[in-house]
Amino acid sequence: MKWCAQESREWIMIIGLDVGGTHTDAVLLSKQGLERQIKVPTDTSNLFKTVLTGFNHLLEDIPIGKIKRVVISTTLTTNAIVQKKLNTVGTIVSSGPGIDPEWYRIDANYHAVGGSIDHRGREREPLDHEEILAIARRIKEKNITILGVIGKFSVRNPAHEREIRDLLKDQFETIFLGHHVSGNLNFPRRIATVHLNASVYEMHRDFFHAVKNSLEQKGLQIPIQILKADGGTMNLESSMAFPGQTILSGPAASVMGSIAYAPGDMDAMVLDIGGTTTDIAILVDKVPLLEPLGIRRGKYKSLIRSLKTHSRGIGGDSHVRVEEGNLEIGPGRLGPAMAFGGPAPTPTDALVFLKKMNTGDPRLAQRGMTDIAQALGLSPEAAAQAIFKKTCTMILDQAQALIHRINTKPVYTVHEFLAGYAIEPQKILLLGGPAPYFAQEIEALSGISTEVVPASSVANAIGAALARTTCEITLLADTEQQKAMAPEEDFTTRISQKFTEEDAVETTHELLLKKALKSGADTEDMAVEIIEYQKFNIVRNFSPRGKIFKVKMQVKPGLIKAYDAVCHHCTINPDIEKGI
């Protein structure tokens, strides 16, 4: 595999890396398009080896100086939640006026303590240090080294969270604080968000070091970006303080990898068909839908901003069997398809047997189809057709269920609220390794024009590579208390009673730009917008005492400005390496 040097290739090169539970995909992009793509098995017990192997093959004979951007997406934290493999962590909750925090108990290591701050940020009851130290001893006796600390109104005054952290910082490896996760007031979601951050921290830390060390071994000394659930990127170093933002990074990469090929002025459905799951999303005029409150996974309702995606256990390697005379597919996966040495029949075996796929061992696929055929009383070909059609039908049924749920609630995109809007897809975009084999059947069953995006098997990695850096800031200003603060950034400043809404917007904008640049944003790729603005008059005894301002501003998710050149000018380069 040799690098074909050309005088025209002076444009920067971008690496996109998607670390999945089964495979890790890596792509090398230039202005000419997709130069190389690599697929290697993911070894979760040795992520350094996995990532380094991908980079070794991807960058063979490539001048390192040409690489200017590396962006990574991963499903590792998502899979840990689904498989209930989260680390055990401690949680300390300081309440305020209102509901007893015991209502939101997570597990046996959840501890509510005294102390109270009200909705204006005023201390009503001090903390009891002896109580907190006693709880810390009980947590440490269980060999727990990661701690989450949440105060009910910490976004109005984080003093109690900081006080607990300072008291315990020498006793725990890492302490996550509630006021860092969001500027929104939502006590139960804040608890869940901090708990998720703490629970996935060790896995993310290992992933962080694997990526960093493998790039250093290749001589790459450039900032590394990681894709967040909202479809934007952040500096990998920054992600250590908020690892929960990598949850749903993989599905977000699917969405970002489809945007360039989505039609304008209509709704498009995105189906990323993988080996284990299919990820489903919707684009409205090339813009992804947003989960406005935050990610919900199982019992966890969080404040982690995310694109609205839906994942279900149906894919190319889903376990196919017959139960009580009925054909069942998924949601489990026992391994690869029989055609590739796996233990049980899968939809992929049906594709190989029907000669829709030209890879794999047809004899092994036939063996699997014969077993299913005998159980159903059909011919092997009829059984394979039934498996293939049911797989497509199940995927479309899940997609339709998502559309129905979306249409029963207000529709939000990452840019705006669409009042009274109803989703009606007129285009289906397919991604994932099996995508080309499903396209014709999905179009026939759905009646919707269906297109396989270019380089569909590595579209996730391409989407990650082209996503731009995003972040948000929430500013709270209280002219009566003469204080403005952005809790997530540990920013507090004195203001005058003459502080205006224009001052609030300007201060928020300054903070956002500073955060965006720190997170790795390029000034040419920063589209800024206000996503929430509130103003309240403070009145006491019929007399005005001041105003409260709340401004939330974001750098909008989207693709970097270079995406048109990458995606539409020679999308698949003729020199591309097909993988290993």
Short mmCIF file of C-alpha atoms in Angstrom, two decimals, residues 151-319:
data_model
loop_
_atom_site.label_atom_id
_atom_site.label_comp_id
_atom_site.label_asym_id
_atom_site.label_seq_id
_atom_site.Cartn_x
_atom_site.Cartn_y
_atom_site.Cartn_z
CA GLY A 151 -26.54 20.13 44.87
CA LYS A 152 -30.17 20.84 44.02
CA PHE A 153 -29.65 24.50 43.14
CA SER A 154 -25.92 24.36 42.36
CA VAL A 155 -26.51 26.13 39.02
CA ARG A 156 -27.52 29.17 41.09
CA ASN A 157 -24.71 28.74 43.61
CA PRO A 158 -22.20 25.85 43.45
CA ALA A 159 -20.64 26.64 46.85
CA HIS A 160 -21.83 23.44 48.55
CA GLU A 161 -20.61 21.21 45.73
CA ARG A 162 -17.22 22.87 45.81
CA GLU A 163 -17.11 22.62 49.60
CA ILE A 164 -17.74 18.85 49.48
CA ARG A 165 -15.15 18.46 46.72
CA ASP A 166 -12.52 20.38 48.68
CA LEU A 167 -13.28 18.30 51.76
CA LEU A 168 -12.88 14.98 49.93
CA LYS A 169 -10.54 15.68 47.00
CA ASP A 170 -7.61 13.81 48.57
CA GLN A 171 -9.70 10.69 49.21
CA PHE A 172 -11.01 9.99 45.68
CA GLU A 173 -9.38 9.70 42.27
CA THR A 174 -11.98 11.89 40.53
CA ILE A 175 -14.98 13.90 41.76
CA PHE A 176 -17.67 15.06 39.30
CA LEU A 177 -19.74 18.12 40.23
CA GLY A 178 -23.36 18.72 39.23
CA HIS A 179 -23.02 22.37 38.23
CA HIS A 180 -20.53 21.44 35.50
CA VAL A 181 -22.94 19.29 33.47
CA SER A 182 -25.58 21.85 32.45
CA GLY A 183 -26.99 25.27 33.21
CA ASN A 184 -30.53 23.84 33.36
CA LEU A 185 -32.52 23.39 36.54
CA ASN A 186 -33.61 19.74 36.68
CA PHE A 187 -32.56 18.01 39.87
CA PRO A 188 -33.29 14.34 38.97
CA ARG A 189 -31.71 14.67 35.51
CA ARG A 190 -28.68 16.39 37.02
CA ILE A 191 -28.25 13.49 39.45
CA ALA A 192 -28.51 10.95 36.62
CA THR A 193 -26.08 12.92 34.45
CA VAL A 194 -23.40 13.11 37.13
CA HIS A 195 -23.88 9.43 37.92
CA LEU A 196 -23.44 8.52 34.22
CA ASN A 197 -20.31 10.68 33.98
CA ALA A 198 -18.79 8.98 37.00
CA SER A 199 -19.86 5.48 35.90
CA VAL A 200 -18.27 5.63 32.44
CA TYR A 201 -15.19 7.58 33.52
CA GLU A 202 -12.76 4.66 33.91
CA MET A 203 -13.70 3.18 30.54
CA HIS A 204 -13.36 6.57 28.88
CA ARG A 205 -10.04 7.19 30.63
CA ASP A 206 -8.65 3.92 29.22
CA PHE A 207 -9.98 4.83 25.78
CA PHE A 208 -8.47 8.33 26.06
CA HIS A 209 -5.01 6.96 26.87
CA ALA A 210 -5.21 4.31 24.13
CA VAL A 211 -5.95 6.93 21.49
CA LYS A 212 -3.45 9.46 22.78
CA ASN A 213 -0.62 6.94 23.15
CA SER A 214 -1.21 5.37 19.74
CA LEU A 215 -1.14 8.76 18.02
CA GLU A 216 2.00 9.76 19.91
CA GLN A 217 3.65 6.52 18.77
CA LYS A 218 2.82 7.53 15.18
CA GLY A 219 4.40 10.94 15.80
CA LEU A 220 1.11 12.88 15.62
CA GLN A 221 1.24 15.82 18.02
CA ILE A 222 -2.02 17.50 17.01
CA PRO A 223 -5.19 18.12 19.05
CA ILE A 224 -7.63 15.21 18.97
CA GLN A 225 -11.38 15.77 18.78
CA ILE A 226 -14.12 13.38 19.91
CA LEU A 227 -17.70 13.36 18.68
CA LYS A 228 -20.42 14.13 21.22
CA ALA A 229 -24.00 12.95 21.34
CA ASP A 230 -25.22 16.26 19.88
CA GLY A 231 -23.28 15.75 16.64
CA GLY A 232 -20.53 18.24 17.49
CA THR A 233 -16.98 17.62 18.59
CA MET A 234 -14.93 18.59 21.61
CA ASN A 235 -11.25 18.37 22.43
CA LEU A 236 -10.40 14.87 23.69
CA GLU A 237 -8.64 16.39 26.71
CA SER A 238 -11.84 18.28 27.61
CA SER A 239 -13.92 15.10 27.36
CA MET A 240 -12.24 13.73 30.48
CA ALA A 241 -14.26 16.23 32.51
CA PHE A 242 -17.54 15.17 30.86
CA PRO A 243 -17.15 11.61 29.51
CA GLY A 244 -20.94 11.17 29.46
CA GLN A 245 -21.06 13.35 26.36
CA THR A 246 -19.57 10.45 24.38
CA ILE A 247 -22.71 8.37 25.04
CA LEU A 248 -24.47 7.99 21.67
CA SER A 249 -21.35 9.27 19.91
CA GLY A 250 -21.65 6.36 17.47
CA PRO A 251 -25.27 7.04 16.41
CA ALA A 252 -24.43 10.75 16.16
CA ALA A 253 -21.65 9.85 13.72
CA SER A 254 -24.22 8.03 11.58
CA VAL A 255 -26.31 11.18 11.35
CA MET A 256 -23.35 13.43 10.57
CA GLY A 257 -22.18 10.97 7.92
CA SER A 258 -25.50 11.25 6.10
CA ILE A 259 -26.07 15.03 6.13
CA ALA A 260 -24.00 15.77 3.04
CA TYR A 261 -26.15 13.41 0.98
CA ALA A 262 -29.55 14.37 2.38
CA PRO A 263 -31.96 16.24 0.10
CA GLY A 264 -32.96 19.79 0.97
CA ASP A 265 -36.54 20.95 1.52
CA MET A 266 -37.77 17.54 2.65
CA ASP A 267 -37.58 15.00 5.45
CA ALA A 268 -35.11 12.13 5.21
CA MET A 269 -34.84 8.98 7.30
CA VAL A 270 -31.36 7.72 8.18
CA LEU A 271 -30.91 3.97 8.72
CA ASP A 272 -27.47 2.80 9.82
CA ILE A 273 -27.62 -1.00 9.60
CA GLY A 274 -24.80 -2.56 11.54
CA GLY A 275 -23.97 -6.07 12.64
CA THR A 276 -25.74 -5.87 16.00
CA THR A 277 -28.08 -2.89 15.83
CA THR A 278 -29.75 -0.48 13.44
CA ASP A 279 -29.57 3.20 14.36
CA ILE A 280 -32.46 5.34 13.11
CA ALA A 281 -32.61 9.14 12.82
CA ILE A 282 -34.50 11.87 10.97
CA LEU A 283 -33.22 14.91 9.04
CA VAL A 284 -35.44 17.89 8.26
CA ASP A 285 -34.02 19.90 5.36
CA LYS A 286 -30.57 18.37 6.06
CA VAL A 287 -30.79 19.27 9.77
CA PRO A 288 -30.85 16.59 12.53
CA LEU A 289 -33.58 16.42 15.15
CA LEU A 290 -32.62 17.15 18.76
CA GLU A 291 -33.52 15.46 22.04
CA PRO A 292 -34.34 18.75 23.78
CA LEU A 293 -34.10 17.67 27.43
CA GLY A 294 -31.29 15.15 27.13
CA ILE A 295 -30.39 11.52 26.61
CA ARG A 296 -32.61 8.87 28.11
CA ARG A 297 -31.11 5.40 28.41
CA GLY A 298 -33.00 2.86 30.50
CA LYS A 299 -33.65 4.35 33.93
CA TYR A 300 -31.30 7.28 33.24
CA LYS A 301 -32.89 10.57 32.15
CA SER A 302 -29.97 12.93 31.72
CA LEU A 303 -29.13 16.50 30.74
CA ILE A 304 -26.69 15.35 28.05
CA ARG A 305 -27.66 17.08 24.80
CA SER A 306 -28.08 14.61 21.97
CA LEU A 307 -29.44 14.14 18.51
CA LYS A 308 -32.71 12.21 18.45
CA THR A 309 -31.72 8.67 17.48
CA HIS A 310 -33.25 5.27 18.03
CA SER A 311 -31.26 2.01 18.26
CA ARG A 312 -32.70 -1.47 18.09
CA GLY A 313 -31.16 -4.94 18.16
CA ILE A 314 -31.68 -5.86 14.53
CA GLY A 315 -28.75 -6.08 12.13
CA GLY A 316 -26.77 -8.24 9.79
CA ASP A 317 -25.48 -10.53 12.55
CA SER A 318 -28.70 -10.77 14.60
CA HIS A 319 -29.46 -14.27 15.88
#
